[in-house]
Short mmCIF file of C-alpha atoms in Angstrom, two decimals:
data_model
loop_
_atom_site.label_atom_id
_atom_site.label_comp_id
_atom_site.label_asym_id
_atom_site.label_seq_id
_atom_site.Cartn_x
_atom_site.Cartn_y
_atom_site.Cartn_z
CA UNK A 1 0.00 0.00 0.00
CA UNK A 2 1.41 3.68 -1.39
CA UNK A 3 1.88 6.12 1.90
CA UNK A 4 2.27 9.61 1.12
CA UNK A 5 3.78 11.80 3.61
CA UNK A 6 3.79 15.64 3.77
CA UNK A 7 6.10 18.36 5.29
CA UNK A 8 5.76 20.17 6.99
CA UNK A 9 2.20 20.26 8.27
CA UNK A 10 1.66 23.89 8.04
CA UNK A 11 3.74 27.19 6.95
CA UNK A 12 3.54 30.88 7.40
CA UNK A 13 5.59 32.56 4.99
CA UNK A 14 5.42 36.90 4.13
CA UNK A 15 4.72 37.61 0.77
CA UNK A 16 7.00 37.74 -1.88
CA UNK A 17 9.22 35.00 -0.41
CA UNK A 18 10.25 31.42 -1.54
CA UNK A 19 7.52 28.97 -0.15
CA UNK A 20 9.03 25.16 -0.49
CA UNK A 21 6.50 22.10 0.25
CA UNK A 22 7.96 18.32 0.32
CA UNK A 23 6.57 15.20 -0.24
CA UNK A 24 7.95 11.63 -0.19
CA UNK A 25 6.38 8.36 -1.13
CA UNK A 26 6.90 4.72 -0.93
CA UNK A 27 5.91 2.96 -4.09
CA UNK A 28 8.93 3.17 -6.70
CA UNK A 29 6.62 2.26 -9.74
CA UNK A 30 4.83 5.28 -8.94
CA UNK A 31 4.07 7.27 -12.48
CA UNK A 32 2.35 10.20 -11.89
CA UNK A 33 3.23 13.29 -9.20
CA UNK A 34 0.98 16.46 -8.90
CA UNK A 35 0.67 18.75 -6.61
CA UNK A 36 -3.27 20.00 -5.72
CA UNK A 37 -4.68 22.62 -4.03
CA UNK A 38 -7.29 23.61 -2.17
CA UNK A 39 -8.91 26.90 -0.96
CA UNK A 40 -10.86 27.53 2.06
CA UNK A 41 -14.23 26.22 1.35
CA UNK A 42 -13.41 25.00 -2.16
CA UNK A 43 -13.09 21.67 -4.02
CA UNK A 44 -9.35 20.60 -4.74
CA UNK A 45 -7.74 21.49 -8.41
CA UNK A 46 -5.06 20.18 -9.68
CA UNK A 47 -2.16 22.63 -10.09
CA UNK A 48 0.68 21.13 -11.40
CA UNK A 49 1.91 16.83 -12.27
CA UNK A 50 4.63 15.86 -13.37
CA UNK A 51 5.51 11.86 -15.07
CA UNK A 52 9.46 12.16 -15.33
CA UNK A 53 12.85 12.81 -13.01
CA UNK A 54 13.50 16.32 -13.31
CA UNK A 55 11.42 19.59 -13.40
CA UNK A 56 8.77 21.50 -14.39
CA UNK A 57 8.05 24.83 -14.25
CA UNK A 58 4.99 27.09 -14.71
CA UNK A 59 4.81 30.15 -13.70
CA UNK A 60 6.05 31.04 -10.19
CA UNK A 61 5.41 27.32 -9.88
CA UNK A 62 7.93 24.59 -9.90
CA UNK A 63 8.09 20.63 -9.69
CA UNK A 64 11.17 18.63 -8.27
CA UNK A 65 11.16 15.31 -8.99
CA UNK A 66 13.49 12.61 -7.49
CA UNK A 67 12.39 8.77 -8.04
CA UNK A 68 15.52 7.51 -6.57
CA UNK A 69 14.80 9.08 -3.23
CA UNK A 70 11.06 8.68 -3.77
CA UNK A 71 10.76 12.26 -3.20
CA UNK A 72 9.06 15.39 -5.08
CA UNK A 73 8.53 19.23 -3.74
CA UNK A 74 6.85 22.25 -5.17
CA UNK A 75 8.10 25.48 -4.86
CA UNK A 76 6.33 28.38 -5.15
CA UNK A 77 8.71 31.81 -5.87
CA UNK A 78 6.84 35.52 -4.55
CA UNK A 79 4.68 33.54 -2.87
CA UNK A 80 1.40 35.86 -3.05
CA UNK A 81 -1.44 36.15 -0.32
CA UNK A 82 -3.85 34.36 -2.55
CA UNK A 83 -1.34 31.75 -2.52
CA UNK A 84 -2.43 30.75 0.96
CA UNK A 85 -4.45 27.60 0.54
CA UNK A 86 -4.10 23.76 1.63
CA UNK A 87 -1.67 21.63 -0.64
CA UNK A 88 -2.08 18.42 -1.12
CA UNK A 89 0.56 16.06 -2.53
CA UNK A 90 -0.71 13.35 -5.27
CA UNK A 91 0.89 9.55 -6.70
CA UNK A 92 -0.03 7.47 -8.60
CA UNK A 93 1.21 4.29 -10.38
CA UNK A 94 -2.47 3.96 -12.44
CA UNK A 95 -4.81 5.87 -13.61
CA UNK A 96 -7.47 3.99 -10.85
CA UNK A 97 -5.92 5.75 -7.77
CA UNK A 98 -4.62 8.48 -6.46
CA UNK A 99 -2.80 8.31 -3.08
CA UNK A 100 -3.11 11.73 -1.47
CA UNK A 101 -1.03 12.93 1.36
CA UNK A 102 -2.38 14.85 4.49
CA UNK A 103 -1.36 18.18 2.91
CA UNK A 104 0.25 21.89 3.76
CA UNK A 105 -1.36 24.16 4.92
CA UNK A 106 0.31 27.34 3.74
CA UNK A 107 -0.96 30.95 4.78
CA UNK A 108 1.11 33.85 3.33
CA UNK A 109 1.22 37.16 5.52
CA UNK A 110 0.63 40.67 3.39
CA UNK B 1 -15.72 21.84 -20.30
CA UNK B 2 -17.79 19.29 -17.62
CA UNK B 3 -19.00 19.79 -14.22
CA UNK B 4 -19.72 17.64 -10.90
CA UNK B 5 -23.20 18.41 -9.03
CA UNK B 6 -23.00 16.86 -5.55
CA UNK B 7 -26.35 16.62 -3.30
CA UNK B 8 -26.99 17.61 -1.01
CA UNK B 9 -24.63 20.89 0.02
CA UNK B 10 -25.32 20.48 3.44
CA UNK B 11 -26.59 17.47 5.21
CA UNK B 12 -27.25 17.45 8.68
CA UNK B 13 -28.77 13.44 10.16
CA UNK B 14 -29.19 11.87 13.70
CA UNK B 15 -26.80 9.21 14.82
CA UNK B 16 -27.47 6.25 13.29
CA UNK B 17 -29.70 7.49 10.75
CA UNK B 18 -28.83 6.17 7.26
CA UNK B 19 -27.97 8.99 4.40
CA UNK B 20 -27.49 8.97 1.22
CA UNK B 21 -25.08 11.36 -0.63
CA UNK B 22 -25.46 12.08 -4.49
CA UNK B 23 -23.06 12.47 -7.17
CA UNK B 24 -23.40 13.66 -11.07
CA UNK B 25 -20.61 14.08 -13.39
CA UNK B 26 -20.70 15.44 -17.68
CA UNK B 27 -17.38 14.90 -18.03
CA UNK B 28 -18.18 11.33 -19.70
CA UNK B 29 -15.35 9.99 -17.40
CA UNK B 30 -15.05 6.68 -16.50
CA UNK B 31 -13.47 6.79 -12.80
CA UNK B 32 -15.62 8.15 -10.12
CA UNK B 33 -14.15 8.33 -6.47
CA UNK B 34 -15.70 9.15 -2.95
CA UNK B 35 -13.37 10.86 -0.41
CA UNK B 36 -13.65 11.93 2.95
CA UNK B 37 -12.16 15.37 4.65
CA UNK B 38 -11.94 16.00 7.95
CA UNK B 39 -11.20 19.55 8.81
CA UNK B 40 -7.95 20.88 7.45
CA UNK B 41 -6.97 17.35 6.84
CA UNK B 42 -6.04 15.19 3.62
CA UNK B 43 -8.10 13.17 1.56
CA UNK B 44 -9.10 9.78 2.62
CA UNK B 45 -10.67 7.44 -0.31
CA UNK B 46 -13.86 5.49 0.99
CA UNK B 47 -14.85 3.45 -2.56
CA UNK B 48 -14.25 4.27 -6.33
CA UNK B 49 -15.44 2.83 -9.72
CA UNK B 50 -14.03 2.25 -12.59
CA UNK B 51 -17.03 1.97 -14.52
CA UNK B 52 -20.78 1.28 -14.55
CA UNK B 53 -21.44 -1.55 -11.76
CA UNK B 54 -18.06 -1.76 -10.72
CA UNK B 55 -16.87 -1.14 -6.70
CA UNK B 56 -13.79 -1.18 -5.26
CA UNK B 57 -13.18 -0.49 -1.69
CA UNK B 58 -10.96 2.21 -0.19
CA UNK B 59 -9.15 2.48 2.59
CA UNK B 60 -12.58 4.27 4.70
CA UNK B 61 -14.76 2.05 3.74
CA UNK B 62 -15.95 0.18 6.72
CA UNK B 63 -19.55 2.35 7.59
CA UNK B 64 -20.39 3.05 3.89
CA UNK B 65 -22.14 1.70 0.94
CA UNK B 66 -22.02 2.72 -2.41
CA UNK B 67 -23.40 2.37 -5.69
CA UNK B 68 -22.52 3.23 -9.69
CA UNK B 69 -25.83 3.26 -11.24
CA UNK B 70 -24.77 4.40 -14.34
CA UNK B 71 -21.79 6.21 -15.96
CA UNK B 72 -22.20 9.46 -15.10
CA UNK B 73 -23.52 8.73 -11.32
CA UNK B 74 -22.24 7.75 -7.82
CA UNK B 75 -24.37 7.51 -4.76
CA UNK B 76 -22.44 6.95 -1.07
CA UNK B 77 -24.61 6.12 1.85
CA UNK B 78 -23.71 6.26 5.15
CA UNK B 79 -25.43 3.02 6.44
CA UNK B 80 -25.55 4.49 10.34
CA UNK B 81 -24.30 8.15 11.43
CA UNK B 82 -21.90 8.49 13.87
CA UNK B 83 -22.65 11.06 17.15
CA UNK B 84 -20.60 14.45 16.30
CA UNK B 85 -19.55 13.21 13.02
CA UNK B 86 -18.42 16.16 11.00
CA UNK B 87 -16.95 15.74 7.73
CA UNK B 88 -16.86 17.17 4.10
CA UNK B 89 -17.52 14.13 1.63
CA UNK B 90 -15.92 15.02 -1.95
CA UNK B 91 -16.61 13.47 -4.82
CA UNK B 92 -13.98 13.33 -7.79
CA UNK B 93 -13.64 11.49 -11.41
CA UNK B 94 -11.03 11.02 -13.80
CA UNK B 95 -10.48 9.80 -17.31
CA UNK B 96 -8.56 6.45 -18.61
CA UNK B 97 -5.47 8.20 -18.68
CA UNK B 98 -4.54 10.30 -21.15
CA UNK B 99 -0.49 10.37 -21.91
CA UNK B 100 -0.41 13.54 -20.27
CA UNK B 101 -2.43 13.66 -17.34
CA UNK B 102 -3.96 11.19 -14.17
CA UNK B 103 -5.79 14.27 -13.04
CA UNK B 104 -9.31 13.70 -10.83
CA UNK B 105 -11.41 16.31 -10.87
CA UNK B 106 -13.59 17.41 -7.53
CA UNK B 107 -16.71 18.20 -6.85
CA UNK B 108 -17.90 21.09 -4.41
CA UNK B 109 -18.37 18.76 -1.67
CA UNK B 110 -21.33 17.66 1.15
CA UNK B 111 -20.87 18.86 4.37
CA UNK B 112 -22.51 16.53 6.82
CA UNK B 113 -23.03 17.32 10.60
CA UNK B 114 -24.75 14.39 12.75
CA UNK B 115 -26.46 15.64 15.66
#
């Protein structure tokens, strides 16, 4: 069974700084890493996934990606007030499941 | 695009009342997926289907039922509501995967409060 573990459990950061979110996981056939995210009140959306060792960027957005260590982050650069959300971590090695972790929760101070 | 339409918004039930939760999806996917949220807390997957008929159990599934009438609908039912439950129950489905993307995508959620 895939566990997914988050860190840390929460973060204040002040705007316009470099916000970094980690995330390891067990299963090394694991295919699919995304990052989700979900506002106060609101459904989680996907916001970024990556399927290959390296990165990705978009935007003031950015996926690390590390099978070897089973380990992935998202960083987020000027990290904005409307930033401040819960982040949830995402693996999969189908398309059937998703293994969440527990998530971030992130607040970023004006 | 598509949308998913969970019903009720709000439900509120007496301990060990049974409830059913509703689900509708126009995305034509073929995944559908029921989660439950505590407060400020991850996502924890109670049953999904990979198509019309089919259940497979989660790791929540103990105290639920649930039930893929057809492709584009997923019912949960709490079979008896716990005192001072309070949880949001999301619903989510996905597409056979595409070579770019395992994404689910959520619906608004059911809040449920048992008195």
């Amino acid at each position: 069974q895939q566990k997914v573990q988050q860190s840390p459990e929460s973060l204040i950061v002040p705007e316009g700084a470099m916000t970094s979110l980690n995330c390891t996981f067990s299963d090394s056939a694991s295919q699919y890493f995304a990052w989700y995210r979900q506002h106060s009140g609101k459904a989680p959306k996907a916001l970024m996934s990556i399927f290959s060792n390296g990165e990705k960027e978009e935007g003031r957005f950015t996926i690390h990606l590390n099978k070897a260590s089973l380990h992935f982050s998202l960083h987020i650069r000027d990290s904005q007030p409307s930033d401040s959300a819960l982040y949830l971590c995402a693996v999969s090695r189908d398309n059937n499941r998703i293994f969440f972790g527990d998530g971030t929760q992130l607040v970023v101070k004006p | 695009g598509g949308i998913i339409t969970q019903t009720p918004k709000f439900l509120i039930g007496q301990e060990g009342q049974k409830l059913t939760l509703k689900c509708q999806q126009n995305f034509n996917h073929d995944t559908m997926y029921w989660y439950r949220q505590d407060s400020g807390k991850g996502l924890r997957l109670i049953y999904y289907s990979i198509t019309e008929n089919d259940l497979q159990k989660g790791d929540l599934s103990e105290g639920y039922d649930a039930s893929r009438e057809k492709k584009s609908s997923f019912s949960l039912t709490v079979t008896s509501a716990q005192k001072n439950e309070m949880a949001v129950f999301l619903c989510a489905s996905s597409i056979i995967p595409l070579p770019s993307s395992y994404e689910q995508y959520f619906g608004p959620g059911t809040r449920l409060t048992v008195l």
